[in-house]
Tab-separated table of C-alpha atoms and ligand atoms in Angstrom:
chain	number	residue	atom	x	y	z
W	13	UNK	CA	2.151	17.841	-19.430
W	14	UNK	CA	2.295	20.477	-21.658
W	15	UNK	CA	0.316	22.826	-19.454
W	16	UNK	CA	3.428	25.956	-18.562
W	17	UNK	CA	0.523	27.209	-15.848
W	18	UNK	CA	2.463	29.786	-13.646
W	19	UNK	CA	0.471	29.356	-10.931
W	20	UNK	CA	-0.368	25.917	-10.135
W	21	UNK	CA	-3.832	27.135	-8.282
W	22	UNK	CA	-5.207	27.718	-11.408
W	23	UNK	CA	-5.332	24.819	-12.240
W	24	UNK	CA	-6.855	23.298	-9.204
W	25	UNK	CA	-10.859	21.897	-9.662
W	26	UNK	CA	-13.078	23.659	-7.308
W	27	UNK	CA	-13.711	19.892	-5.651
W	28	UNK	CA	-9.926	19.969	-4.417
W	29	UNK	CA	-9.340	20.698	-0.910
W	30	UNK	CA	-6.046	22.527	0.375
W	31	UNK	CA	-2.815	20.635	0.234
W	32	UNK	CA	-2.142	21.198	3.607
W	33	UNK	CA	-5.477	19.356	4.812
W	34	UNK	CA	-4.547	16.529	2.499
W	35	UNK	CA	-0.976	15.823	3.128
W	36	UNK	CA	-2.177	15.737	6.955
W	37	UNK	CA	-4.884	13.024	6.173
W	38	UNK	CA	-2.603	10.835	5.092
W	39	UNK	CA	-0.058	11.957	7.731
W	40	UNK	CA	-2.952	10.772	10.103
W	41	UNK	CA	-3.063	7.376	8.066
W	42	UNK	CA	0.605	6.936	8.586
W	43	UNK	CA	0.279	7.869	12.345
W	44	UNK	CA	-1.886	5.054	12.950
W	45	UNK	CA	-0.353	2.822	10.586
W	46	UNK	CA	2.705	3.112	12.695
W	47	UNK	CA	1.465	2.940	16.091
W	48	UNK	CA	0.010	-0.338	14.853
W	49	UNK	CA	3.330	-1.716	13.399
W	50	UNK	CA	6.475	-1.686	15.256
W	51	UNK	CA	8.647	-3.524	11.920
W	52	UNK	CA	7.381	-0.673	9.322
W	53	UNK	CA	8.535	2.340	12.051
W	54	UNK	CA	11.848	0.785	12.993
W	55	UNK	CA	12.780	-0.045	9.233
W	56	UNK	CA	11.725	3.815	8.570
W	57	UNK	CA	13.732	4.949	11.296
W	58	UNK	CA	17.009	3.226	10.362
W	59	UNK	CA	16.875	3.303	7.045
W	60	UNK	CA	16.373	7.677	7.753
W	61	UNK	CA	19.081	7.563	10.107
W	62	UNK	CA	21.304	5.202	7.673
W	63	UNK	CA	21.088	7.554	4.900
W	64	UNK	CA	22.045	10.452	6.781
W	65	UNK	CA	18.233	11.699	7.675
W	66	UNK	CA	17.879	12.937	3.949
W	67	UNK	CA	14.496	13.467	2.605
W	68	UNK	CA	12.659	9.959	2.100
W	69	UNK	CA	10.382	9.558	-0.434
W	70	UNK	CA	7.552	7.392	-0.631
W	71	UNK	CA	6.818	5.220	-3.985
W	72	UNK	CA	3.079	4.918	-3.175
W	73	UNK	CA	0.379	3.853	-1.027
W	74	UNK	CA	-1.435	0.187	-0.805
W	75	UNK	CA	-5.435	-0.093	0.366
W	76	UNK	CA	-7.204	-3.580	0.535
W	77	UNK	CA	-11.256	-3.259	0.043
W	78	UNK	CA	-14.107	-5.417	-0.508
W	79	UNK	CA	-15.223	-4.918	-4.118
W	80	UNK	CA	-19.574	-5.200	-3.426
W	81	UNK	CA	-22.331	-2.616	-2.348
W	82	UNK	CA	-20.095	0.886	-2.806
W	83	UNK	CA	-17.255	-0.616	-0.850
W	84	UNK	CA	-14.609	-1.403	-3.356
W	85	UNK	CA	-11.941	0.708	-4.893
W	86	UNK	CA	-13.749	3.738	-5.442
W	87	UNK	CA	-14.955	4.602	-2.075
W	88	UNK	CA	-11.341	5.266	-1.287
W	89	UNK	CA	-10.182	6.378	-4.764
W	90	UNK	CA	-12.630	9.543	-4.324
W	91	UNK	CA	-10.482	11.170	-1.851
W	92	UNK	CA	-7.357	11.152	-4.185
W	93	UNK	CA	-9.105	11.331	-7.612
W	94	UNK	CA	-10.747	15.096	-5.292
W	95	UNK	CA	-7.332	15.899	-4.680
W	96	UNK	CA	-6.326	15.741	-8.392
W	97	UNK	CA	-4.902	12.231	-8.736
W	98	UNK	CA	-5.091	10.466	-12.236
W	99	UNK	CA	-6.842	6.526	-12.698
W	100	UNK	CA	-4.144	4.241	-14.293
W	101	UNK	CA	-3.873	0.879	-15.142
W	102	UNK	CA	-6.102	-2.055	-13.925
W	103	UNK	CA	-4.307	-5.176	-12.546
W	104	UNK	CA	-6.400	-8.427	-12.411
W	105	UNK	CA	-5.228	-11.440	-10.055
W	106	UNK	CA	-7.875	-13.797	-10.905
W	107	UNK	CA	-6.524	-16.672	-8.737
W	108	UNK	CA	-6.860	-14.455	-5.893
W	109	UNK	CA	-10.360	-13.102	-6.988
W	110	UNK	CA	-8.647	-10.149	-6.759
W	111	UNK	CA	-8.553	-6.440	-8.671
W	112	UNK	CA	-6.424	-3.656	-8.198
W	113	UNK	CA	-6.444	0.031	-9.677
W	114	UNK	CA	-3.622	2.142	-9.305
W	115	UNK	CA	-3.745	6.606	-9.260
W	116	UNK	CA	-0.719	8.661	-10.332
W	117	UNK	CA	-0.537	11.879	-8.348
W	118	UNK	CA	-0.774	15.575	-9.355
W	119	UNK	CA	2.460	17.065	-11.036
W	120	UNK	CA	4.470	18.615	-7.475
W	121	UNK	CA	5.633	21.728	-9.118
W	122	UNK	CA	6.797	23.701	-6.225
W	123	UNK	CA	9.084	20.092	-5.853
W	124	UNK	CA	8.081	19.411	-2.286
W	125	UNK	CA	11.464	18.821	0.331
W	126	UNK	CA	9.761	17.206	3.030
W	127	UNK	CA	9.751	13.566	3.603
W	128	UNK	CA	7.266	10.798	3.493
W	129	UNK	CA	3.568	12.239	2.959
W	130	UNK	CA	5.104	15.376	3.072
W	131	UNK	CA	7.157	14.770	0.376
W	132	UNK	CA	6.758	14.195	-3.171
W	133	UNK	CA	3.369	13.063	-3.543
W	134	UNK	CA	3.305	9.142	-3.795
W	135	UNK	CA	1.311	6.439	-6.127
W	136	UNK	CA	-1.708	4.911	-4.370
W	137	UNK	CA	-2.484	1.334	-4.937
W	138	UNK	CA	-5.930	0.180	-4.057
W	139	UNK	CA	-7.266	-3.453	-4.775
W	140	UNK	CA	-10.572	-5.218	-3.933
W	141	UNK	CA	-11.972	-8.021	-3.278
W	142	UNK	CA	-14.384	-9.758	-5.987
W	143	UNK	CA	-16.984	-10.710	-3.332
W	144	UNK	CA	-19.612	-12.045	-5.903
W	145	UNK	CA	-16.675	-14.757	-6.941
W	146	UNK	CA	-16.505	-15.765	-3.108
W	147	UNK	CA	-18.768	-18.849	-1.931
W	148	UNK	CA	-22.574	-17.941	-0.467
W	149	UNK	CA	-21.033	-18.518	2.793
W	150	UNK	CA	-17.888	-16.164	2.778
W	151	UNK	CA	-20.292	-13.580	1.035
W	152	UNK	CA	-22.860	-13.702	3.930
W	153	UNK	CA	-20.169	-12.767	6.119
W	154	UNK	CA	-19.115	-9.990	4.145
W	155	UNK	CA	-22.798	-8.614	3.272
W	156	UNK	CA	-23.596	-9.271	6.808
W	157	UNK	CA	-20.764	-6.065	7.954
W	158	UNK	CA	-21.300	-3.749	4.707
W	159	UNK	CA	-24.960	-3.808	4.338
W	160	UNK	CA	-25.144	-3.207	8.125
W	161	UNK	CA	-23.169	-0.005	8.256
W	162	UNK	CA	-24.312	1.543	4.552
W	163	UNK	CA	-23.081	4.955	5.017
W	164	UNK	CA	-19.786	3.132	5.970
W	165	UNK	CA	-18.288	3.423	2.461
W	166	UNK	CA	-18.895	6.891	2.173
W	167	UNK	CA	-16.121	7.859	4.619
W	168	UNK	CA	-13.550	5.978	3.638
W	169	UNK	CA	-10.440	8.275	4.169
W	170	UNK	CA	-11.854	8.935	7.444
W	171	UNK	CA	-11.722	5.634	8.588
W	172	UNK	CA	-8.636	4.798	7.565
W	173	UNK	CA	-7.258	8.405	9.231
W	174	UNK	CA	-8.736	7.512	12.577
W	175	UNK	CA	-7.838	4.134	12.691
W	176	UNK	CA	-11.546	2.786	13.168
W	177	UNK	CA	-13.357	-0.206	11.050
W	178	UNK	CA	-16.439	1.402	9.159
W	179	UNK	CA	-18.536	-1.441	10.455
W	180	UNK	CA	-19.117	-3.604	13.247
W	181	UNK	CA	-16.246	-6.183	14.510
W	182	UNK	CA	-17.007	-9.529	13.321
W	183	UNK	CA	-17.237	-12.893	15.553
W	184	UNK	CA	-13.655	-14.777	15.705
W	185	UNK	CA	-15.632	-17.879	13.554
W	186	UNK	CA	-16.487	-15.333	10.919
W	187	UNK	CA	-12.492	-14.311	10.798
W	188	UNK	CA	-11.288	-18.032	10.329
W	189	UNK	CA	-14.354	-18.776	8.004
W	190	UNK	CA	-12.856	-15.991	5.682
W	191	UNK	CA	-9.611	-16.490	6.343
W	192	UNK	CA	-10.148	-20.519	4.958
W	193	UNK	CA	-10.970	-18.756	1.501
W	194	UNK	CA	-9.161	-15.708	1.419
W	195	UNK	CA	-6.818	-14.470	3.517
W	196	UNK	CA	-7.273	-11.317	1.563
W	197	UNK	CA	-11.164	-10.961	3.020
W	198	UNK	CA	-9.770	-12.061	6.371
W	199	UNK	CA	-7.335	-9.406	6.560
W	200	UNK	CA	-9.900	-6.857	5.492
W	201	UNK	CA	-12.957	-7.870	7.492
W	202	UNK	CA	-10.496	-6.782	10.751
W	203	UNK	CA	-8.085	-3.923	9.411
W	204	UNK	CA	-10.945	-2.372	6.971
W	205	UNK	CA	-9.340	1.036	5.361
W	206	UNK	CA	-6.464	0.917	7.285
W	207	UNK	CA	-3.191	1.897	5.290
W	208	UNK	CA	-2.092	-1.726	4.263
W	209	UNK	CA	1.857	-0.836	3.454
W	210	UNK	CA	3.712	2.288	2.257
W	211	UNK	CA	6.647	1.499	0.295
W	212	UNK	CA	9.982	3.681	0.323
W	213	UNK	CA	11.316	5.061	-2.937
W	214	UNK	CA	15.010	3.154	-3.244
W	215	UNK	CA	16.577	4.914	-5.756
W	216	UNK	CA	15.617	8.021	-4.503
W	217	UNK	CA	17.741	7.239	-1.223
W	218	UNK	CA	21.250	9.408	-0.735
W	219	UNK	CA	23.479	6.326	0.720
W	220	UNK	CA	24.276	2.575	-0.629
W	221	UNK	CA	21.310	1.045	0.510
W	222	UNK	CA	19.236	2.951	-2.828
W	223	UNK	CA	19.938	-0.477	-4.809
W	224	UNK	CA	17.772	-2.666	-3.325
W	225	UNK	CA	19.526	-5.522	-3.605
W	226	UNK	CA	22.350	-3.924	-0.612
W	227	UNK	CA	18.950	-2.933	1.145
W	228	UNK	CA	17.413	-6.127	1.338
W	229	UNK	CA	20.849	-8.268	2.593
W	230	UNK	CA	20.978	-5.332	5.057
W	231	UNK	CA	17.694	-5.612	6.163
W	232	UNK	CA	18.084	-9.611	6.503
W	233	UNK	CA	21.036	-8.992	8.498
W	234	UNK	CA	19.309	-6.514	10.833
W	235	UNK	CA	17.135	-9.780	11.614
W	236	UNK	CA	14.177	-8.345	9.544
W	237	UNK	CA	12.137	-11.325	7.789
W	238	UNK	CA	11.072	-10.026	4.037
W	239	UNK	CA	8.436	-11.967	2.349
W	240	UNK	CA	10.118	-14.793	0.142
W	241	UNK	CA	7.290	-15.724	-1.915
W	242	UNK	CA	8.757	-16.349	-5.241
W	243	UNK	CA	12.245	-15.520	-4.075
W	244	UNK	CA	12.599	-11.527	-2.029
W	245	UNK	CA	13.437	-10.007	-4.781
W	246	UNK	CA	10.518	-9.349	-6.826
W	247	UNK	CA	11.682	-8.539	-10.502
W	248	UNK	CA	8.971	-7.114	-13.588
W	249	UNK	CA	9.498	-8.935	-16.711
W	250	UNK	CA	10.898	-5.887	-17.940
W	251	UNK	CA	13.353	-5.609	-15.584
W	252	UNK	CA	12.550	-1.970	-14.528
W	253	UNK	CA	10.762	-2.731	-11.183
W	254	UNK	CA	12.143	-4.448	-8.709
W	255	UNK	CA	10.060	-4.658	-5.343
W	256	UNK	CA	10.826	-6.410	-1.876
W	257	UNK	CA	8.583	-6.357	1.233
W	258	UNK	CA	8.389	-7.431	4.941
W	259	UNK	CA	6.339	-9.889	6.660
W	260	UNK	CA	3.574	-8.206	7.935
W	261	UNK	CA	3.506	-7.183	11.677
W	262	UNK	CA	0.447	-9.313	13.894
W	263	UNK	CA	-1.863	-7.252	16.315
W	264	UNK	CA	-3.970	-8.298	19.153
W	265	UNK	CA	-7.595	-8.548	18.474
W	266	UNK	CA	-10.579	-8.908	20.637
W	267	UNK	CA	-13.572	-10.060	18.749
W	268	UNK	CA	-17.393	-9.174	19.144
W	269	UNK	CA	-17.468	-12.329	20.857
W	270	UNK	CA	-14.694	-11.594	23.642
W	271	UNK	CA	-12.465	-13.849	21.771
W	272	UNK	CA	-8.795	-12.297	21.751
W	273	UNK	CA	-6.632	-13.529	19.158
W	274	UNK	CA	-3.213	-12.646	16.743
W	275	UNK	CA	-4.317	-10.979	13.382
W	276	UNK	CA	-2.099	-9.828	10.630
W	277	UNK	CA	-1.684	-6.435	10.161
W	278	UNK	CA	0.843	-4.160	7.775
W	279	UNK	CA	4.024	-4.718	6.489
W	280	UNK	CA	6.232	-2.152	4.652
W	281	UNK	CA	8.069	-2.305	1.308
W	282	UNK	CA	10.478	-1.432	-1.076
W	283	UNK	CA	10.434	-0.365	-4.738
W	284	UNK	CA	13.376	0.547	-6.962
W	285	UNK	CA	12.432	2.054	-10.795
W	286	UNK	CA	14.987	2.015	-13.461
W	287	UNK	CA	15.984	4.232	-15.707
W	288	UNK	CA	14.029	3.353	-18.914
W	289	UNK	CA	16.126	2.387	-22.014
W	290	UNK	CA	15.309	5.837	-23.754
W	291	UNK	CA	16.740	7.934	-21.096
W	292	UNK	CA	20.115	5.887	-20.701
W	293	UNK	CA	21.989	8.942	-22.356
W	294	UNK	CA	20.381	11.364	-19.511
W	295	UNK	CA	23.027	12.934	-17.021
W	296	UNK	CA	23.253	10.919	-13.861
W	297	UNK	CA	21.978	14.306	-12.100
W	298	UNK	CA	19.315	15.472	-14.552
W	299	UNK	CA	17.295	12.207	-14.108
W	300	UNK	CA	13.985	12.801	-12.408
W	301	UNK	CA	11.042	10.162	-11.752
W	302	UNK	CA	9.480	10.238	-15.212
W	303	UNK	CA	12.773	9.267	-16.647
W	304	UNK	CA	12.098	5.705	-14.387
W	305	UNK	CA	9.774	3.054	-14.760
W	306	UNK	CA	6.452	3.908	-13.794
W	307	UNK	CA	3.104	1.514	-13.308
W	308	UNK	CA	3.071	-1.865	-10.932
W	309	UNK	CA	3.294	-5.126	-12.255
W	310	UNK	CA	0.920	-8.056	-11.502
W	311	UNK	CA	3.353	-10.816	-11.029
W	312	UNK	CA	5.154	-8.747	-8.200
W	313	UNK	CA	2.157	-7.748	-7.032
W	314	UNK	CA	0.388	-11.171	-6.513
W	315	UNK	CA	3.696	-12.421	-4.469
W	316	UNK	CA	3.627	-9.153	-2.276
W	317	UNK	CA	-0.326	-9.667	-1.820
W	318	UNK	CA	0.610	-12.782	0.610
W	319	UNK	CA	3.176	-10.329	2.602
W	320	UNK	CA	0.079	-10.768	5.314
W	321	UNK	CA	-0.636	-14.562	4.731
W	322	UNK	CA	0.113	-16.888	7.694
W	323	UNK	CA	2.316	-19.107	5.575
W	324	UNK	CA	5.180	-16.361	5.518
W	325	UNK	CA	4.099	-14.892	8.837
W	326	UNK	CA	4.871	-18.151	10.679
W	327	UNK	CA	8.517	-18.895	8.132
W	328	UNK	CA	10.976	-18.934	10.406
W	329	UNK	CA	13.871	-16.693	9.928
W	330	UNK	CA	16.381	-16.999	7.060
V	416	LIG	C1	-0.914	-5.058	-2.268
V	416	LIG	C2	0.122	-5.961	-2.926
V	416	LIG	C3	0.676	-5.415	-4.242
V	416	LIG	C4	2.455	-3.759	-5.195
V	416	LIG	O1	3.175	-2.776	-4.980
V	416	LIG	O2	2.454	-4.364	-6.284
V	416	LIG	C5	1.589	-4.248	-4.072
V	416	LIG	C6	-1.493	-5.588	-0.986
V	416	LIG	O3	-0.851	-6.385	-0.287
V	416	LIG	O4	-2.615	-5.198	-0.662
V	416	LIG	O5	1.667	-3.659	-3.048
V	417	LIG	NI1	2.918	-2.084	-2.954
């Protein structure tokens, strides 16, 4: 903005908590996103080592909720919005019964050198559920879990920090009812808050693999099965976002009702942003992020959505 503030404190709301506290919440949301997900931490670890463990910068952050009784977007979007983040654009997947919101983060100033969440600050992309479109059945199961646990909603970043579902576990039948309607509810009802992807910055990588074209034939011959809904690479009509993503990992699950069972979990993905037609003339080395393509786009999205449904978990290879 235009704002010149020398001291970035100044500018901070009194409901914003230290930097250091947040960057280690979601630190703590990558911790158990990678315990849980052996593709997402062995991509990040090559793809570090492969461009010559330079800093890595995340694009943004993904969070599935269930849009009824407090639950949806905003119980989640409270943490970031606290820590200064800005509401953007709505996306609506209507097929899907499906909304999404997305929140640009707080200008960096001091232009953080870290990596990942300790990096520059990523997007966060949170979607929910439109539970009142679901049948009476599906929404049973759903009211059944929220209504149970009402405070559930209001600690939202904790869950999703410690790894915990903010309400009970549901019955393996409740699961695959879901699952038959959405696998969008399914995948919520059993991973809750928990961090659904984070998606590395390509074109802010040092070595070849920052087009993500070279990334993705890389990754495919590393034996690493990307999501191939409407071909891997996912292109905006524009042309300025281009977006790729695994197949999402599977976990083992026991169910209230002892029942042990294979559930989708997270995937990871990739995101390059071009340089937007009126900053073509810009010096190769002066361009920064706001020179790029900003914003998601729903027709990538809606493909990447299904980067947890069984029909590309159980593709084979190739
Ligand atoms: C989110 C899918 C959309 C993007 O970057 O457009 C997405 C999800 O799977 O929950 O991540
Ligand atoms: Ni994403």
């Amino acid at each position: 903005g235009s704002s010149m503030s020398s001291n970035n404190g100044s500018r901070r709301l009194s409901s914003q908590v230290a930097e250091s506290f947040f960057r280690s919440v979601l630190g703590q949301m990558e911790t158990v996103y990678l315990n849980r997900n052996p593709t997402p931490k062995s991509v990040l670890e090559l793809v570090r080592s492969l461009d010559g463990n330079e800093q890595l910068c995340y694009d943004h952050l993904a969070f599935r909720t269930f849009g009824i009784g407090g639950y949806g977007i905003d119980s989640l979007a409270s943490f970031f919005l606290d820590y200064g983040y800005t509401q953007m654009d709505e996306l609506k997947f209507p097929a899907k019964k499906l909304r999404a919101l997305w929140f640009a983060p707080p200008d960096d100033s001091a232009l953080p050198c870290g990596s990942g969440v300790n990096g520059p600050l990523p997007r966060v992309f949170i979607s929910e559920l439109l539970v009142e479109q679901m049948t009476s059945q599906a929404q049973d199961v759903i009211r059944k879990y929220t209504e149970a646990s009402p405070g559930g909603k209001k600690y939202a970043a904790l869950s999703s920090a410690l790894g915990i579902l903010p309400w009970e576990k549901p019955l393996s039948s409740e699961f695959e009812q879901l699952a038959r309607e959405s696998e969008y509810a399914a995948w919520t009802l059993v991973n809750g808050y928990a961090l659904n992807h984070v998606t590395i910055s390509v074109h802010r990588l040092k070595s070849h693999l920052n087009k993500i074209k070279k990334l993705n034939q890389f990754l495919e011959e590393k034996g690493f099965k990307l999501n191939s809904e409407g071909g891997v690479l996912k292109v905006s009509p524009d042309g300025g976002l281009l977006q790729s993503s695994t197949v999402a990992d599977s976990i083992s699950f026991k169910f209230s009702d002892g029942v042990v069972k294979s559930i989708p979990c997270s995937y990871i993905e990739f995101a390059e942003r071009l340089v937007l037609p009126q900053f073509q003339n810009v010096p190769e080395s002066d361009i920064k992020e706001s020179h790029r393509r900003d914003g998601f786009e729903v027709g990538n999205a809606d493909k990447i959505f299904e980067s947890t449904y069984q029909e590309q978990l159980s593709r084979r290879t190739g």
